mmCIF file of C-alpha atoms in Angstrom:
data_model
loop_
_atom_site.group_PDB
_atom_site.id
_atom_site.type_symbol
_atom_site.label_atom_id
_atom_site.label_comp_id
_atom_site.label_asym_id
_atom_site.label_seq_id
_atom_site.Cartn_x
_atom_site.Cartn_y
_atom_site.Cartn_z
ATOM 1 C CA UNK A 15 114.297 119.438 103.507
ATOM 2 C CA UNK A 16 111.762 121.978 102.286
ATOM 3 C CA UNK A 17 108.900 120.366 104.161
ATOM 4 C CA UNK A 18 108.309 118.035 107.068
ATOM 5 C CA UNK A 19 107.402 114.489 105.991
ATOM 6 C CA UNK A 20 103.783 114.310 104.804
ATOM 7 C CA UNK A 21 101.096 112.241 106.427
ATOM 8 C CA UNK A 22 100.365 109.680 103.741
ATOM 9 C CA UNK A 23 98.122 106.649 103.456
ATOM 10 C CA UNK A 24 100.660 104.235 101.952
ATOM 11 C CA UNK A 25 103.046 102.525 104.344
ATOM 12 C CA UNK A 26 105.495 102.041 101.474
ATOM 13 C CA UNK A 27 106.690 105.621 101.774
ATOM 14 C CA UNK A 28 108.053 105.430 105.285
ATOM 15 C CA UNK A 29 111.471 106.083 103.722
ATOM 16 C CA UNK A 30 112.555 108.956 101.484
ATOM 17 C CA UNK A 31 110.830 107.686 98.363
ATOM 18 C CA UNK A 32 108.776 110.498 96.800
ATOM 19 C CA UNK A 33 105.094 109.816 96.356
ATOM 20 C CA UNK A 34 103.866 109.277 92.804
ATOM 21 C CA UNK A 35 100.873 110.801 91.055
ATOM 22 C CA UNK A 36 99.892 109.372 87.683
ATOM 23 C CA UNK A 37 97.716 111.987 86.007
ATOM 24 C CA UNK A 38 95.459 112.140 82.973
ATOM 25 C CA UNK A 39 94.086 108.652 83.628
ATOM 26 C CA UNK A 40 91.077 107.969 81.391
ATOM 27 C CA UNK A 41 90.022 104.389 82.164
ATOM 28 C CA UNK A 42 89.386 102.211 85.183
ATOM 29 C CA UNK A 43 91.910 99.687 83.829
ATOM 30 C CA UNK A 44 94.653 102.323 83.712
ATOM 31 C CA UNK A 45 93.771 103.403 87.258
ATOM 32 C CA UNK A 46 93.991 99.815 88.483
ATOM 33 C CA UNK A 47 97.385 99.360 86.833
ATOM 34 C CA UNK A 48 98.783 102.654 88.135
ATOM 35 C CA UNK A 49 97.720 101.843 91.684
ATOM 36 C CA UNK A 50 99.143 98.328 91.454
ATOM 37 C CA UNK A 51 102.441 99.730 90.183
ATOM 38 C CA UNK A 52 102.749 102.000 93.212
ATOM 39 C CA UNK A 53 101.002 105.300 92.493
ATOM 40 C CA UNK A 54 99.664 107.044 95.591
ATOM 41 C CA UNK A 55 97.477 109.412 93.553
ATOM 42 C CA UNK A 56 95.550 108.898 90.307
ATOM 43 C CA UNK A 57 94.581 112.114 88.524
ATOM 44 C CA UNK A 58 91.585 112.583 86.226
ATOM 45 C CA UNK A 59 91.029 115.604 83.979
ATOM 46 C CA UNK A 60 87.533 116.891 84.796
ATOM 47 C CA UNK A 61 87.979 120.243 83.055
ATOM 48 C CA UNK A 62 86.117 120.107 79.714
ATOM 49 C CA UNK A 63 89.138 120.938 77.557
ATOM 50 C CA UNK A 64 92.005 118.625 76.655
ATOM 51 C CA UNK A 65 92.403 115.254 75.017
ATOM 52 C CA UNK A 66 92.452 113.405 78.351
ATOM 53 C CA UNK A 67 89.162 114.905 79.619
ATOM 54 C CA UNK A 68 86.645 112.367 80.865
ATOM 55 C CA UNK A 69 82.988 112.661 81.856
ATOM 56 C CA UNK A 70 81.879 112.598 85.480
ATOM 57 C CA UNK A 71 80.355 109.167 84.912
ATOM 58 C CA UNK A 72 83.640 107.700 83.650
ATOM 59 C CA UNK A 73 85.545 109.564 86.353
ATOM 60 C CA UNK A 74 83.434 107.823 89.011
ATOM 61 C CA UNK A 75 84.517 104.466 87.583
ATOM 62 C CA UNK A 76 88.174 105.539 87.448
ATOM 63 C CA UNK A 77 87.999 106.844 91.010
ATOM 64 C CA UNK A 78 86.469 103.607 92.286
ATOM 65 C CA UNK A 79 89.199 101.580 90.579
ATOM 66 C CA UNK A 80 91.916 103.798 92.051
ATOM 67 C CA UNK A 81 90.525 103.451 95.566
ATOM 68 C CA UNK A 82 90.149 99.683 95.166
ATOM 69 C CA UNK A 83 93.843 99.546 94.341
ATOM 70 C CA UNK A 84 94.834 101.625 97.369
ATOM 71 C CA UNK A 85 95.391 104.930 95.535
ATOM 72 C CA UNK A 86 93.691 108.289 96.047
ATOM 73 C CA UNK A 87 91.714 109.696 93.095
ATOM 74 C CA UNK A 88 92.183 113.383 92.233
ATOM 75 C CA UNK A 89 90.024 115.598 90.026
ATOM 76 C CA UNK A 90 91.884 118.184 87.914
ATOM 77 C CA UNK A 91 90.145 121.524 87.301
ATOM 78 C CA UNK A 92 91.134 124.600 85.277
ATOM 79 C CA UNK A 93 88.510 127.370 85.093
ATOM 80 C CA UNK A 94 85.759 125.917 87.259
ATOM 81 C CA UNK A 95 84.191 127.838 90.142
ATOM 82 C CA UNK A 96 84.117 126.578 93.717
ATOM 83 C CA UNK A 97 80.505 125.469 93.284
ATOM 84 C CA UNK A 98 81.355 123.561 90.106
ATOM 85 C CA UNK A 99 84.352 121.902 91.774
ATOM 86 C CA UNK A 100 82.303 120.900 94.811
ATOM 87 C CA UNK A 101 79.529 119.504 92.615
ATOM 88 C CA UNK A 102 81.962 117.531 90.455
ATOM 89 C CA UNK A 103 83.756 116.090 93.478
ATOM 90 C CA UNK A 104 80.430 115.023 94.972
ATOM 91 C CA UNK A 105 79.293 113.441 91.705
ATOM 92 C CA UNK A 106 82.527 111.506 91.231
ATOM 93 C CA UNK A 107 82.937 110.641 94.906
ATOM 94 C CA UNK A 108 86.351 112.238 95.470
ATOM 95 C CA UNK A 109 87.777 114.638 98.033
ATOM 96 C CA UNK A 110 90.969 115.795 96.270
ATOM 97 C CA UNK A 111 90.914 118.657 93.749
ATOM 98 C CA UNK A 112 93.859 119.890 91.692
ATOM 99 C CA UNK A 113 93.508 123.601 90.934
ATOM 100 C CA UNK A 114 95.310 123.902 87.623
ATOM 101 C CA UNK A 115 94.239 127.258 86.179
ATOM 102 C CA UNK A 116 93.516 130.842 87.239
ATOM 103 C CA UNK A 117 89.795 130.214 87.629
ATOM 104 C CA UNK A 118 90.111 127.158 89.834
ATOM 105 C CA UNK A 119 92.931 128.760 91.857
ATOM 106 C CA UNK A 120 90.644 131.703 92.630
ATOM 107 C CA UNK A 121 88.068 129.195 93.868
ATOM 108 C CA UNK A 122 90.378 128.021 96.662
ATOM 109 C CA UNK A 123 89.043 130.417 99.306
ATOM 110 C CA UNK A 124 85.505 129.126 98.777
ATOM 111 C CA UNK A 125 86.340 125.423 98.904
ATOM 112 C CA UNK A 126 85.617 123.575 102.162
ATOM 113 C CA UNK A 127 88.558 122.021 103.999
ATOM 114 C CA UNK A 128 86.930 118.650 103.387
ATOM 115 C CA UNK A 129 88.211 118.960 99.806
ATOM 116 C CA UNK A 130 91.987 118.496 99.820
ATOM 117 C CA UNK A 131 93.558 121.092 97.510
ATOM 118 C CA UNK A 132 96.524 120.600 95.191
ATOM 119 C CA UNK A 133 97.458 124.127 94.104
ATOM 120 C CA UNK A 134 99.354 124.353 90.791
ATOM 121 C CA UNK A 135 101.963 127.021 90.087
ATOM 122 C CA UNK A 136 104.010 127.447 86.932
ATOM 123 C CA UNK A 137 107.773 127.774 86.533
ATOM 124 C CA UNK A 138 109.620 129.252 83.564
ATOM 125 C CA UNK A 139 112.135 127.226 81.568
ATOM 126 C CA UNK A 140 114.752 128.739 83.885
ATOM 127 C CA UNK A 141 112.973 127.419 86.987
ATOM 128 C CA UNK A 142 111.466 130.693 88.266
ATOM 129 C CA UNK A 143 107.953 130.369 89.746
ATOM 130 C CA UNK A 144 105.698 132.975 88.125
ATOM 131 C CA UNK A 145 102.295 132.122 89.609
ATOM 132 C CA UNK A 146 101.107 133.950 92.776
ATOM 133 C CA UNK A 147 101.038 131.776 95.870
ATOM 134 C CA UNK A 148 97.675 130.975 97.477
ATOM 135 C CA UNK A 149 97.834 133.588 100.245
ATOM 136 C CA UNK A 150 99.843 136.128 102.134
ATOM 137 C CA UNK A 151 100.354 134.156 105.330
ATOM 138 C CA UNK A 152 101.893 137.085 107.209
ATOM 139 C CA UNK A 153 98.878 139.268 106.493
ATOM 140 C CA UNK A 154 96.508 136.441 107.431
ATOM 141 C CA UNK A 155 98.222 135.857 110.754
ATOM 142 C CA UNK A 156 98.103 139.576 111.568
ATOM 143 C CA UNK A 157 94.389 139.611 110.738
ATOM 144 C CA UNK A 158 93.774 136.584 112.935
ATOM 145 C CA UNK A 159 95.672 138.117 115.868
ATOM 146 C CA UNK A 160 93.594 141.290 115.645
ATOM 147 C CA UNK A 161 90.316 139.373 115.446
ATOM 148 C CA UNK A 162 91.160 137.106 118.384
ATOM 149 C CA UNK A 163 92.171 140.036 120.609
ATOM 150 C CA UNK A 164 88.778 141.733 120.330
ATOM 151 C CA UNK A 165 85.774 141.395 122.612
ATOM 152 C CA UNK A 166 84.342 138.650 120.431
ATOM 153 C CA UNK A 167 87.602 136.761 120.090
ATOM 154 C CA UNK A 168 85.886 133.450 120.789
ATOM 155 C CA UNK A 169 83.585 134.013 117.813
ATOM 156 C CA UNK A 170 86.547 134.992 115.633
ATOM 157 C CA UNK A 171 88.188 131.663 116.449
ATOM 158 C CA UNK A 172 85.090 129.812 115.274
ATOM 159 C CA UNK A 173 84.817 131.960 112.150
ATOM 160 C CA UNK A 174 88.483 131.337 111.356
ATOM 161 C CA UNK A 175 87.912 127.579 111.317
ATOM 162 C CA UNK A 176 84.690 127.722 109.321
ATOM 163 C CA UNK A 177 85.442 130.782 107.211
ATOM 164 C CA UNK A 178 87.214 131.168 103.854
ATOM 165 C CA UNK A 179 89.808 128.573 102.871
ATOM 166 C CA UNK A 180 93.350 129.723 103.654
ATOM 167 C CA UNK A 181 95.456 126.597 103.290
ATOM 168 C CA UNK A 182 96.471 124.094 100.618
ATOM 169 C CA UNK A 183 97.442 120.472 101.067
ATOM 170 C CA UNK A 184 99.957 120.260 98.225
ATOM 171 C CA UNK A 185 101.820 122.711 96.018
ATOM 172 C CA UNK A 186 102.398 121.342 92.504
ATOM 173 C CA UNK A 187 105.082 123.000 90.390
ATOM 174 C CA UNK A 188 104.560 122.550 86.638
ATOM 175 C CA UNK A 189 106.139 124.105 83.550
ATOM 176 C CA UNK A 190 105.094 127.521 82.315
ATOM 177 C CA UNK A 191 102.556 125.918 79.984
ATOM 178 C CA UNK A 192 100.905 123.617 82.508
ATOM 179 C CA UNK A 193 100.093 120.178 81.182
ATOM 180 C CA UNK A 194 102.340 120.573 78.123
ATOM 181 C CA UNK A 195 104.800 117.901 79.206
ATOM 182 C CA UNK A 196 107.708 120.357 78.994
ATOM 183 C CA UNK A 197 110.445 120.137 81.615
ATOM 184 C CA UNK A 198 112.233 123.134 83.158
ATOM 185 C CA UNK A 199 115.468 123.841 85.019
ATOM 186 C CA UNK A 200 115.120 121.858 88.240
ATOM 187 C CA UNK A 201 118.417 123.122 89.656
ATOM 188 C CA UNK A 202 117.214 126.741 89.780
ATOM 189 C CA UNK A 203 113.808 125.924 91.237
ATOM 190 C CA UNK A 204 113.185 127.511 94.632
ATOM 191 C CA UNK A 205 110.006 126.271 96.264
ATOM 192 C CA UNK A 206 108.739 128.465 99.143
ATOM 193 C CA UNK A 207 109.022 126.825 102.534
ATOM 194 C CA UNK A 208 105.921 125.919 104.482
ATOM 195 C CA UNK A 209 103.406 126.982 101.832
ATOM 196 C CA UNK A 210 101.430 123.731 102.011
ATOM 197 C CA UNK A 211 100.440 121.162 104.586
ATOM 198 C CA UNK A 212 102.005 118.057 103.057
ATOM 199 C CA UNK A 213 104.781 119.167 100.725
ATOM 200 C CA UNK A 214 105.305 119.843 97.047
ATOM 201 C CA UNK A 215 104.901 117.894 93.836
ATOM 202 C CA UNK A 216 107.243 118.197 90.853
ATOM 203 C CA UNK A 217 105.559 117.965 87.443
ATOM 204 C CA UNK A 218 106.327 118.957 83.887
ATOM 205 C CA UNK A 219 108.028 116.742 81.320
ATOM 206 C CA UNK A 220 108.850 113.889 83.680
ATOM 207 C CA UNK A 221 109.530 110.480 82.108
ATOM 208 C CA UNK A 222 110.960 107.156 83.247
ATOM 209 C CA UNK A 223 114.255 108.314 81.734
ATOM 210 C CA UNK A 224 114.614 111.637 83.589
ATOM 211 C CA UNK A 225 112.672 111.242 86.828
ATOM 212 C CA UNK A 226 115.689 110.012 88.801
ATOM 213 C CA UNK A 227 117.716 113.089 87.845
ATOM 214 C CA UNK A 228 114.740 115.322 88.641
ATOM 215 C CA UNK A 229 114.406 113.849 92.121
ATOM 216 C CA UNK A 230 118.126 114.051 92.851
ATOM 217 C CA UNK A 231 118.197 117.677 91.733
ATOM 218 C CA UNK A 232 114.956 119.171 93.062
ATOM 219 C CA UNK A 233 114.227 116.870 96.050
ATOM 220 C CA UNK A 234 110.408 116.998 95.759
ATOM 221 C CA UNK A 235 108.016 115.342 98.181
ATOM 222 C CA UNK A 236 106.172 113.783 95.240
ATOM 223 C CA UNK A 237 106.371 113.559 91.447
ATOM 224 C CA UNK A 238 103.606 113.818 88.846
ATOM 225 C CA UNK A 239 103.623 112.130 85.443
ATOM 226 C CA UNK A 240 101.091 112.173 82.610
ATOM 227 C CA UNK A 241 102.299 112.217 79.004
ATOM 228 C CA UNK A 242 105.607 110.648 80.038
ATOM 229 C CA UNK A 243 103.934 107.265 80.572
ATOM 230 C CA UNK A 244 101.418 107.153 77.723
ATOM 231 C CA UNK A 245 101.215 104.969 74.655
ATOM 232 C CA UNK A 246 101.443 106.419 71.161
ATOM 233 C CA UNK A 247 98.617 108.934 70.855
ATOM 234 C CA UNK A 248 99.233 110.372 74.308
ATOM 235 C CA UNK A 249 96.062 109.206 76.076
ATOM 236 C CA UNK A 250 96.142 105.587 77.221
ATOM 237 C CA UNK A 251 98.779 104.688 79.789
ATOM 238 C CA UNK A 252 101.586 102.286 78.910
ATOM 239 C CA UNK A 253 101.939 99.773 81.785
ATOM 240 C CA UNK A 254 105.613 99.178 80.996
ATOM 241 C CA UNK A 255 106.370 102.913 81.193
ATOM 242 C CA UNK A 256 104.355 103.327 84.396
ATOM 243 C CA UNK A 257 106.238 100.491 86.081
ATOM 244 C CA UNK A 258 109.579 101.847 84.848
ATOM 245 C CA UNK A 259 108.704 105.294 86.196
ATOM 246 C CA UNK A 260 107.844 103.874 89.631
ATOM 247 C CA UNK A 261 111.023 101.770 89.690
ATOM 248 C CA UNK A 262 113.214 104.744 88.794
ATOM 249 C CA UNK A 263 111.593 106.888 91.498
ATOM 250 C CA UNK A 264 112.452 104.196 94.036
ATOM 251 C CA UNK A 265 115.982 103.908 92.677
ATOM 252 C CA UNK A 266 116.550 107.645 93.018
ATOM 253 C CA UNK A 267 115.321 107.581 96.599
ATOM 254 C CA UNK A 268 118.065 105.143 97.580
ATOM 255 C CA UNK A 269 120.633 107.788 96.555
ATOM 256 C CA UNK A 270 119.147 110.638 98.572
ATOM 257 C CA UNK A 271 121.127 111.656 101.644
#
């Protein structure tokens, strides 16, 4: 597998079943239903653009409903700075931030490790990742070795822990136009090994109808769905579609070897 099994809060994923993130949730009722159906993560669009954007006040209600149902609430950001992301997370009462655009990705190094980061990269229709990864790990390790070998190596070790953010918790691979609901070639997708702490999330055009094939082909650690489980209009979640999505994820997992 691409990654070692993630440390996750839900006992239900002790097997090979990918975790599920239901994103673009706009109401507490939808969060409750998604969590009850089996979602591990419930995503809320906190960036000001987009038809699924919600205010911080509503997001706090959605987050509380998600937690009450046993799911983890996630705030989705696009162009926000590190300070704006930290302030929004504090206001909503969440500790997971999805960095969906260039601005929020640049903010990674200034986010505290207390905020779990889901770093979004984009893949072309052919499955080629075109977004820069969050850091040059080889260069960072060389820098750390040099700092630790100096006279003040002990101080360097402390600075390394409390200094700029260097790691992400999840890598999320979306289509080239992130959030568009467009799928891409899963068979050609090559996700870098070891680039995140917990694994990688497949997103982009997933539906109850195609999620099993996506899992069998790409073998992600988790899957992300938004427009694929909405009612007509593309905002409110359809409980029947959410439950079908969860069931088909579980069905696919039974076929993984």
